[in-house]
Short mmCIF file of C-alpha atoms and ligand atoms in Angstrom, two decimals:
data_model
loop_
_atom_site.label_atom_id
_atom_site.label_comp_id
_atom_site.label_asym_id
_atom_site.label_seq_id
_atom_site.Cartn_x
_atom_site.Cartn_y
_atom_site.Cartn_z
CA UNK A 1 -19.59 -9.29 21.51
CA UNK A 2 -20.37 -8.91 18.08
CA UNK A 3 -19.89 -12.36 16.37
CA UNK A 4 -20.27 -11.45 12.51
CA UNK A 5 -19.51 -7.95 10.77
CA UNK A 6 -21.98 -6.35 8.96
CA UNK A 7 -19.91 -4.35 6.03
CA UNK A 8 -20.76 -1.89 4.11
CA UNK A 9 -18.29 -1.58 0.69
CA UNK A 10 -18.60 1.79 -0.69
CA UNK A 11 -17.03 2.61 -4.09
CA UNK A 12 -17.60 -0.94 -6.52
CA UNK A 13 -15.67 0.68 -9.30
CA UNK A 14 -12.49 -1.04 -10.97
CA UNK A 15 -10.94 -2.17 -7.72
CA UNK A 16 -13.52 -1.88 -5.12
CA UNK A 17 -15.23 -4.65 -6.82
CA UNK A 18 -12.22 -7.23 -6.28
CA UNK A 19 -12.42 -5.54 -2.95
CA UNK A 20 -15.86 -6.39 -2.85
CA UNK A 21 -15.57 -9.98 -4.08
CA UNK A 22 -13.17 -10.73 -0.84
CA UNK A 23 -15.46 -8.69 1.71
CA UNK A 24 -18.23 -11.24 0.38
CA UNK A 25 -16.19 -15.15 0.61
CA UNK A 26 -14.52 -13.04 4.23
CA UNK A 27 -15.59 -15.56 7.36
CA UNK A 28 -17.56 -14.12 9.89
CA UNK A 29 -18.74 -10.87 7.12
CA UNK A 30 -21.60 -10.48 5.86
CA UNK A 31 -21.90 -7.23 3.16
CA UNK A 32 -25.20 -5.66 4.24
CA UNK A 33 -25.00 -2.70 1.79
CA UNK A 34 -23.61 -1.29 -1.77
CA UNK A 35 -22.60 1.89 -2.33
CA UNK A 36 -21.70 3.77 -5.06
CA UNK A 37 -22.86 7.22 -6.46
CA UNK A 38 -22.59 5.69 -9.98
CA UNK A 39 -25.70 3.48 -10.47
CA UNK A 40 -24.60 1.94 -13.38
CA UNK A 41 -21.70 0.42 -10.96
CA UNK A 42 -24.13 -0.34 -8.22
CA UNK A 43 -26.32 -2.16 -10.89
CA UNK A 44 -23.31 -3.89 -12.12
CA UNK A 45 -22.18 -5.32 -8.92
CA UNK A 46 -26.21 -5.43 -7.39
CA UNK A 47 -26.77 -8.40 -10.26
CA UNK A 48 -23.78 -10.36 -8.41
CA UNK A 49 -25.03 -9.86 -5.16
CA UNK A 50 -28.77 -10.10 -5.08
CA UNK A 51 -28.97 -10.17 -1.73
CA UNK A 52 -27.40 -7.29 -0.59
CA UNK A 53 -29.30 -3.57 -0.36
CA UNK A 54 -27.67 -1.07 -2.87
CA UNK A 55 -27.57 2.66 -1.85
CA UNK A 56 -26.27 5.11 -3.93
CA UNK A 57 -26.10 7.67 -1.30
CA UNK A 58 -23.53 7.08 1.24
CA UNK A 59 -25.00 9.09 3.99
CA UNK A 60 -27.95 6.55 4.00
CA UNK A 61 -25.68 4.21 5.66
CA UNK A 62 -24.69 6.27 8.50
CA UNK A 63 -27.86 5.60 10.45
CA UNK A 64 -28.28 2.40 10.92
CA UNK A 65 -26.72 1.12 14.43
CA UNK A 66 -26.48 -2.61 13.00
CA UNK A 67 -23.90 -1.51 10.54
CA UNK A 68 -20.31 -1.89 12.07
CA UNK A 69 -17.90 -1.19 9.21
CA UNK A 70 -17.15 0.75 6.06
CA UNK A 71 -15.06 0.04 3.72
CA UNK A 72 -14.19 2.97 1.61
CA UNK A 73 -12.97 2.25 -2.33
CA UNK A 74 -13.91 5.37 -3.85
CA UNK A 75 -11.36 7.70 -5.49
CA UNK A 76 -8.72 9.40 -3.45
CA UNK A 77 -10.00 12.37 -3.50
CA UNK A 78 -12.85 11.54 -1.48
CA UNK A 79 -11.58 9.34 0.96
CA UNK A 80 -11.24 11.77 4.35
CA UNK A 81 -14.52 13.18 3.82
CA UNK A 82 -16.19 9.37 3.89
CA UNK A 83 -14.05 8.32 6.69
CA UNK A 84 -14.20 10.87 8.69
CA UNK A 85 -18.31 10.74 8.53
CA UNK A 86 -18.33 7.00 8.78
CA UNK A 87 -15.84 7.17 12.14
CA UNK A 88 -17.93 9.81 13.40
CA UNK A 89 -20.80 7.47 13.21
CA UNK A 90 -19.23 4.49 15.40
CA UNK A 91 -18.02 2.36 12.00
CA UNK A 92 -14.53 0.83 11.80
CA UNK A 93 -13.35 1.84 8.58
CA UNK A 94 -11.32 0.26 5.84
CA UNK A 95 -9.70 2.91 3.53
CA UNK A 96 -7.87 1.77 0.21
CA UNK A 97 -4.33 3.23 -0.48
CA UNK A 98 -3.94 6.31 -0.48
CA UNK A 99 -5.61 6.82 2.91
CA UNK A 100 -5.56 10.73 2.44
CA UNK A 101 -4.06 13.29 0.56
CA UNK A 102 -2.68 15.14 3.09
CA UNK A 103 -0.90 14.16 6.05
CA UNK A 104 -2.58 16.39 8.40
CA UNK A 105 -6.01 14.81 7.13
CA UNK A 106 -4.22 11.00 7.72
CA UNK A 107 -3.22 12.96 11.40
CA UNK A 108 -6.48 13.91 12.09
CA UNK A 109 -8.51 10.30 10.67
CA UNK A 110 -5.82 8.27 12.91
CA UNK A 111 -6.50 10.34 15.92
CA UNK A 112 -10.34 10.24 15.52
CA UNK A 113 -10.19 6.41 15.36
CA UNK A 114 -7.79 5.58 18.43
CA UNK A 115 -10.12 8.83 20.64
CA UNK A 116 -13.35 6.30 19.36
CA UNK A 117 -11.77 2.81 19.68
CA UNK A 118 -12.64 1.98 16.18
CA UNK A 119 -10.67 0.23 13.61
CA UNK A 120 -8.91 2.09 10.85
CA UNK A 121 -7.12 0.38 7.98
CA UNK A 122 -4.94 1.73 5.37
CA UNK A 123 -5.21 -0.73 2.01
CA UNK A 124 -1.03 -1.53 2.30
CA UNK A 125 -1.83 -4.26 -0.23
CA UNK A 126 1.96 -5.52 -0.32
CA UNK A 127 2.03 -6.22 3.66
CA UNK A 128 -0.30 -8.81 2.68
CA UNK A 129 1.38 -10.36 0.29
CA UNK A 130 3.31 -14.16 0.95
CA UNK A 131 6.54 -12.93 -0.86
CA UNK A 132 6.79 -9.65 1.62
CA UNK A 133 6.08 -11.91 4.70
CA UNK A 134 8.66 -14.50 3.41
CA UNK A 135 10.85 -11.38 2.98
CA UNK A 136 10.23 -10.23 6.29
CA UNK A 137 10.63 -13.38 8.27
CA UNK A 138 14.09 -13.71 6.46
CA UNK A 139 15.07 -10.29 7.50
CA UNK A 140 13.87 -10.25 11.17
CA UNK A 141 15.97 -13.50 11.18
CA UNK A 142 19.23 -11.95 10.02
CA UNK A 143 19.86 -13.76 7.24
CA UNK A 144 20.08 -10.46 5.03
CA UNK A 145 22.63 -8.99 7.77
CA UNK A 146 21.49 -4.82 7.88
CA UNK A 147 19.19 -3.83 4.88
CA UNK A 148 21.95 -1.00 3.26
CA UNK A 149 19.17 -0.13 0.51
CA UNK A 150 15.83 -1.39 -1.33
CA UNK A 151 15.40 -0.13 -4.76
CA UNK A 152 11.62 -0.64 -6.85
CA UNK A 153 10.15 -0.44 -9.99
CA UNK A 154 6.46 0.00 -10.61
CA UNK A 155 6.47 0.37 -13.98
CA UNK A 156 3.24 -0.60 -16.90
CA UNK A 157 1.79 1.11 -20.21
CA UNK A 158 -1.67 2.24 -18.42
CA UNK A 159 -3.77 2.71 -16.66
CA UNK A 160 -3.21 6.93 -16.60
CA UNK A 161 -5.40 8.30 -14.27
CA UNK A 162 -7.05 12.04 -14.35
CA UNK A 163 -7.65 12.02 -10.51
CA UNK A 164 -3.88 11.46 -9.30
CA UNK A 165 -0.42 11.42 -10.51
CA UNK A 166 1.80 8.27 -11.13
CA UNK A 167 3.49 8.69 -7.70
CA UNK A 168 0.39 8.67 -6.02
CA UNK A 169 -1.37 6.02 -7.76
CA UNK A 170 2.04 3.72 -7.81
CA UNK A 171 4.00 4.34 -4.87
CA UNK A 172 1.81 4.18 -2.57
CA UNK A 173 2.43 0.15 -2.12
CA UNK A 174 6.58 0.47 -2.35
CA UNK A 175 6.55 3.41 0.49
CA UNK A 176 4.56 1.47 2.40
CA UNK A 177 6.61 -1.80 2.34
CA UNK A 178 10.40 0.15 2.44
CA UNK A 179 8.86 2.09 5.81
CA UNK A 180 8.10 -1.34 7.49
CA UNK A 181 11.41 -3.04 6.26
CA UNK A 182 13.23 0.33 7.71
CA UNK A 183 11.16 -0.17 10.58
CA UNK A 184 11.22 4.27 10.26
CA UNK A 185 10.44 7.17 8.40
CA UNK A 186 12.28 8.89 5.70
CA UNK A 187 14.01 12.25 7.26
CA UNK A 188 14.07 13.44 3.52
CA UNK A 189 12.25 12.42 0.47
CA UNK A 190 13.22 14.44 -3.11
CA UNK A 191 11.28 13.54 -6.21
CA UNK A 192 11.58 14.32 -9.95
CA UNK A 193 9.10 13.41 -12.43
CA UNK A 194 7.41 14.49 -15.68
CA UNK A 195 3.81 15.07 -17.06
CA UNK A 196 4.03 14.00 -20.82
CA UNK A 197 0.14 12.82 -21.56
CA UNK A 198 -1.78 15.18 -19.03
CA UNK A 199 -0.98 19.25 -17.69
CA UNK A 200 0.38 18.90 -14.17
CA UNK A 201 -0.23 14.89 -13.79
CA UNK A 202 3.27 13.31 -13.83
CA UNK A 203 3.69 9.89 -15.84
CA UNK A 204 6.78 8.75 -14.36
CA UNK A 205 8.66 9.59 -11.23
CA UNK A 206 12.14 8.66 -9.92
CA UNK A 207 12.57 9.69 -6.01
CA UNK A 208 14.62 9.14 -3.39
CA UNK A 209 14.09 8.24 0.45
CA UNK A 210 16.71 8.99 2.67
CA UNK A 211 16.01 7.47 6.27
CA UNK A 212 18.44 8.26 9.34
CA UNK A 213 21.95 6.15 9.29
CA UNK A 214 22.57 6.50 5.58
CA UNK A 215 19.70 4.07 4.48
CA UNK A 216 18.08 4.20 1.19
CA UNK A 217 14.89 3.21 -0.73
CA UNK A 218 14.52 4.17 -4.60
CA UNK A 219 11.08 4.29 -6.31
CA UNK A 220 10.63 4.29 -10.02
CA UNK A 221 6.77 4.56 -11.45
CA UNK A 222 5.43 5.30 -14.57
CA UNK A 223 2.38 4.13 -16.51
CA UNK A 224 3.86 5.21 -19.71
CA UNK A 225 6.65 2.61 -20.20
CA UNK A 226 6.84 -0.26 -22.46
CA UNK A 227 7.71 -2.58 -19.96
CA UNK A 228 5.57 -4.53 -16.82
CA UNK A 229 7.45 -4.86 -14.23
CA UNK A 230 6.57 -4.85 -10.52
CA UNK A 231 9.80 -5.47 -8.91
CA UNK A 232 11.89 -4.98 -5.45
CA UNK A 233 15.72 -4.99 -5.13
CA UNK A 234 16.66 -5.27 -1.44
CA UNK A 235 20.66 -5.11 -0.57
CA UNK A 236 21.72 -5.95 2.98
CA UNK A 237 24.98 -6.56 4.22
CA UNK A 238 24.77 -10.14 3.92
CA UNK A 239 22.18 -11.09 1.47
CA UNK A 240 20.61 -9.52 -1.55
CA UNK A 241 17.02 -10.28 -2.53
CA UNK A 242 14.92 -9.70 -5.33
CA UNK A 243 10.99 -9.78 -5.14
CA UNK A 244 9.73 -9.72 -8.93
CA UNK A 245 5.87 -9.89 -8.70
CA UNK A 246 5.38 -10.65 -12.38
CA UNK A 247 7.28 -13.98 -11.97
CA UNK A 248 4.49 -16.48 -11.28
CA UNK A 249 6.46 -18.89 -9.81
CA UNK A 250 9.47 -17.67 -8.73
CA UNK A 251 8.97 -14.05 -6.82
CA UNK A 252 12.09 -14.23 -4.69
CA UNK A 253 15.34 -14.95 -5.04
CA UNK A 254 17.82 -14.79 -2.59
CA UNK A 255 21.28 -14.09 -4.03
CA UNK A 256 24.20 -14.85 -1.22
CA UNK A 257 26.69 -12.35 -2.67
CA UNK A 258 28.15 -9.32 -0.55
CA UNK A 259 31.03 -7.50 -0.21
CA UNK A 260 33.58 -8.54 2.72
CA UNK A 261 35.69 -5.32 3.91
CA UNK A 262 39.29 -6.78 5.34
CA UNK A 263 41.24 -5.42 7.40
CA UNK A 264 44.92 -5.01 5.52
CA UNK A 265 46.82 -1.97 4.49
CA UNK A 266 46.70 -2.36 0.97
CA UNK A 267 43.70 -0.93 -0.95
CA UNK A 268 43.61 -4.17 -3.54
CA UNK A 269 43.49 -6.59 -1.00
CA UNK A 270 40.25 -4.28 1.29
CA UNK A 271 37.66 -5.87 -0.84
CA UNK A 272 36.59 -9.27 -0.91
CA UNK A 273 33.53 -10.42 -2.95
CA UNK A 274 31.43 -12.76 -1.64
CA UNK A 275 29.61 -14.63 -4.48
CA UNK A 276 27.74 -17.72 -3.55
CA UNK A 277 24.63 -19.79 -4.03
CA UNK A 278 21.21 -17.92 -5.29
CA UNK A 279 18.11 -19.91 -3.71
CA UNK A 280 14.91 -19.15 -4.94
CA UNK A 281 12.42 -19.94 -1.50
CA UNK A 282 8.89 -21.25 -2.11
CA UNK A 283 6.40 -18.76 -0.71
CA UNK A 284 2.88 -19.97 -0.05
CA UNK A 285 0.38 -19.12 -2.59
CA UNK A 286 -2.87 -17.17 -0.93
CA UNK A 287 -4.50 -14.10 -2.34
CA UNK A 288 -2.95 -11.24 -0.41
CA UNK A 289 -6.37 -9.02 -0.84
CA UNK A 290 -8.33 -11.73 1.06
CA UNK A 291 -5.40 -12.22 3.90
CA UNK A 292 -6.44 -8.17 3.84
CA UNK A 293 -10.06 -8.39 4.14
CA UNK A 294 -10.15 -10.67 6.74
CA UNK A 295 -7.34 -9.57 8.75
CA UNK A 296 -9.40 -6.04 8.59
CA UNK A 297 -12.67 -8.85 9.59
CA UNK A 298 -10.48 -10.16 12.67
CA UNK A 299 -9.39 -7.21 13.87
CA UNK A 300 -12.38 -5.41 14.14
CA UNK A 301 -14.56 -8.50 15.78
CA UNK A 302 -11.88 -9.51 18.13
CA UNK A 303 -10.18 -6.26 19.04
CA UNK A 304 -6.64 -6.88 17.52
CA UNK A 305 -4.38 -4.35 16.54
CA UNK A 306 -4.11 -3.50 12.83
CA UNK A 307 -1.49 -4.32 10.96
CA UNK A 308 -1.87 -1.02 8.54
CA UNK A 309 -3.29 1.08 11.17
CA UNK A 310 -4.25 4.70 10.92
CA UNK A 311 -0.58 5.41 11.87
CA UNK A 312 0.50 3.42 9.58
CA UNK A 313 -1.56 5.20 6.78
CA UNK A 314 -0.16 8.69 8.07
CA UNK A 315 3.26 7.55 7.42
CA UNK A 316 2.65 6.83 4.00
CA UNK A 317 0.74 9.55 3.15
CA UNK A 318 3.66 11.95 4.90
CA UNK A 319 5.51 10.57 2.34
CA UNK A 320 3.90 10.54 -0.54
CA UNK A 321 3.40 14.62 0.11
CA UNK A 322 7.08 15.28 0.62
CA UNK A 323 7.20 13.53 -2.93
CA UNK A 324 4.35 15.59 -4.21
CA UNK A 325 5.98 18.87 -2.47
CA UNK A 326 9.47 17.70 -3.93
CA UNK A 327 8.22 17.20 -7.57
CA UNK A 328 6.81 20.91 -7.15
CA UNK A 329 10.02 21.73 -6.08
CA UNK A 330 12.38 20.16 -8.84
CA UNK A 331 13.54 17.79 -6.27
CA UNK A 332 14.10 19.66 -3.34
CA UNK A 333 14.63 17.43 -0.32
CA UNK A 334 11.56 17.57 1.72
CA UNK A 335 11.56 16.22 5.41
CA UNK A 336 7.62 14.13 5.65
CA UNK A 337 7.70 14.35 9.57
CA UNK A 338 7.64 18.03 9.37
CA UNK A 339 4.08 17.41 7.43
CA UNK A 340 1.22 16.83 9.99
N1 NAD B 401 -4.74 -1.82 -3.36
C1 NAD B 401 -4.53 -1.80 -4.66
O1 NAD B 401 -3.69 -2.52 -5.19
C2 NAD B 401 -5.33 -0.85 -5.50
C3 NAD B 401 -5.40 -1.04 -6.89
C4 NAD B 401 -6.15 -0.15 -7.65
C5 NAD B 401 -6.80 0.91 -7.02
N2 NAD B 401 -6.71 1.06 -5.67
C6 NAD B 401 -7.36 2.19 -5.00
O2 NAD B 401 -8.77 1.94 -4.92
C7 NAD B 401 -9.48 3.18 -4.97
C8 NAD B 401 -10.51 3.11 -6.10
O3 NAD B 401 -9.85 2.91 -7.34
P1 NAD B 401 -10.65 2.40 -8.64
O4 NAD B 401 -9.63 2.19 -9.68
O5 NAD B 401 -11.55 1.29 -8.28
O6 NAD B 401 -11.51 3.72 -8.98
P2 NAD B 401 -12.85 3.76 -9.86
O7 NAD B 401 -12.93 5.17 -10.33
O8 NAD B 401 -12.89 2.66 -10.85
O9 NAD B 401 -14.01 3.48 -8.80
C9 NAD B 401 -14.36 4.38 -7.80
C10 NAD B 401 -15.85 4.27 -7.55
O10 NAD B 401 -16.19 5.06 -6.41
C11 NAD B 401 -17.44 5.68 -6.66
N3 NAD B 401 -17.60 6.86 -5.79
C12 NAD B 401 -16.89 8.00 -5.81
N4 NAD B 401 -17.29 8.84 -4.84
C13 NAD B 401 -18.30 8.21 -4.18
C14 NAD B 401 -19.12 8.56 -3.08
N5 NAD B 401 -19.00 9.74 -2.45
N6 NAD B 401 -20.04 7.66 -2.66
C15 NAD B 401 -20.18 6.46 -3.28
N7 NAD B 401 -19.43 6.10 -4.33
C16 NAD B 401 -18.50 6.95 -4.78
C17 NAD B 401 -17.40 6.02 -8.14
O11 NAD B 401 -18.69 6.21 -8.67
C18 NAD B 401 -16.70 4.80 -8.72
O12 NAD B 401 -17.61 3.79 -9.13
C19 NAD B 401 -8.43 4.27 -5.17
O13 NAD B 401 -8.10 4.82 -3.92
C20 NAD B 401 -7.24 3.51 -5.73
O14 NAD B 401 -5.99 4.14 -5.45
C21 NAD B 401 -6.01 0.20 -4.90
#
């Protein structure tokens, strides 16, 4: 029984170094190695963590036995190549959103983890966060009544990526979170978007997932918009809530309003609005990228399932290629389970 983790963080770039700072203060972790093709990175970083060995090579780390995870921060691009190497070598693995590119690479990554009993975790950032649990306990509870619809905007000025469009980049969060509320995936996703800065990179995209039984998420992102907003709409049958992540106090709001259907003949008395208090629920303030690290910590050294498991990371990225295949296609309905 292994009683403390010996990481690896590969990829200390923009992200991977708040990545990094977590995997560091994570209880029972210790980062044994740095890795990142870019030395000037690995210097960077190396000055913050003297202790730790720096490697720019990432097949250096494969060989030593007394290395038990990887986690994997590089650009998307490269993320199936590193994980499948560092599965194939006996290391859990930590990948950050998007796990893969393609579905059938998210397939095969999932299926090479669960054959190896090794941990694989998709960076779902938003399952992590105390607004989304508070969310979810309030929906597993009832107290929304049957989520009709969930509507998001990702929306900033920056930062445009060359690597990956804006869906890619910014959806890969909202997708994740409407799956889990929908408890399913999307029979149909259609997306529409528009490269304005860059040939063939879109800057904003509007699609549409359509899951079995008329359910319905919308996802707006762009990074070329004047406004910041990071915010969820979710409608249910009995309670509407809204999850604004720029608010710094007051993420959620909980808005008792609906619409009552009556059973009359006439068609003016049918419809009966319900418009009552809105309460605006305290949600606990941790950092959701540490409840992520160490979740990814527990799981690994006590065996526990993962919350964003490998499965979990093919779902997504089933979607987000229906999108892709969909914005190819001027919209075209695409069906993600057909993907893999
Ligand atoms: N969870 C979130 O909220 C969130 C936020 C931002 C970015 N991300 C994700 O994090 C990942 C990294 O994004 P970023 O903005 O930090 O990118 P970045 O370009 O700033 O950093 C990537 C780093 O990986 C290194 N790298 C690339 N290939 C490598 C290899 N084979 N071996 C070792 N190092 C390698 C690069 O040199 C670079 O330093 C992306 O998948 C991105 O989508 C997640």
């Amino acid at each position: 029984m292994i009683k403390r983790l010996k990481t690896a963080m590969v990829g200390v770039g923009q992200w991977g170094s708040n990545v990094l700072r977590n995997l560091a203060a994570a209880e029972r972790c210790e980062v044994k190695y740095l890795c990142d093709s870019d030395v000037q990175a690995l210097s960077r970083q190396a000055g913050r963590y003297p202790n730790v060995k720096t490697v720019p090579e990432f097949g250096d780390l494969l060989a030593d036995e007394d290395l038990h995870a990887i986690v994997i921060a590089t650009e998307a691009p490269t993320h199936y190549n590193l994980a499948a190497q560092a599965l194939a070598a006996g290391k859990h693995v930590f990948i950050e959103k998007p796990m893969t590119l393609k579905a059938r690479d998210a397939a095969a990554l999932a299926s090479q983890a669960e054959s190896s009993h090794l941990k694989l975790m998709a960076g779902h950032l938003l399952v992590f966060h105390p607004a989304f649990e508070a969310v979810n306990r309030m929906i597993t509870a009832g107290e929304i009544g049957n989520v009709y619809y969930i509507y998001t905007h990702r929306l900033n000025l920056g930062i445009v990526r060359r690597e990956e469009n804006a869906w890619w980049s910014l959806a890969p969060h909202d997708v994740a979170v409407i799956c889990r509320i929908f408890e399913a995936d999307p029979i149909a996703v259609s997306a529409v978007g528009q490269c304005y800065l860059q040939k063939d990179i879109e800057d904003v995209v509007f699609a549409t997932l359509k899951f079995g039984d008329g359910r319905m998420g919308h996802i707006h992102v762009s990074w070329l918009d004047p406004h910041k907003i990071r915010k969820m709409t979710i409608v249910g049958s009995r309670k509407m809530i809204t999850w604004d992540d720029m608010s710094p106090g007051e993420k959620l709001r909980v808005y008792d309003k609906g619409v009552v259907a009556q059973n009359v003949t006439s068609y003016a008395d049918a419809i009966t609005l319900r418009i009552g208090d809105i309460v605006i629920p305290k949600t606990a303030s941790y950092e959701p990228l540490q409840r992520e690290i160490q979740h990814f910590v527990d799981c690994c050294l006590d065996d526990l399932p993962v919350l964003t498991d490998g499965a979990e990371g093919l779902r997504v990225v089933r979607v987000l290629e229906a999108g892709q295949k969909s914005l190819e296609n001027q919209g075209l309905p695409v069906d993600p389970r057909q993907l893999d």
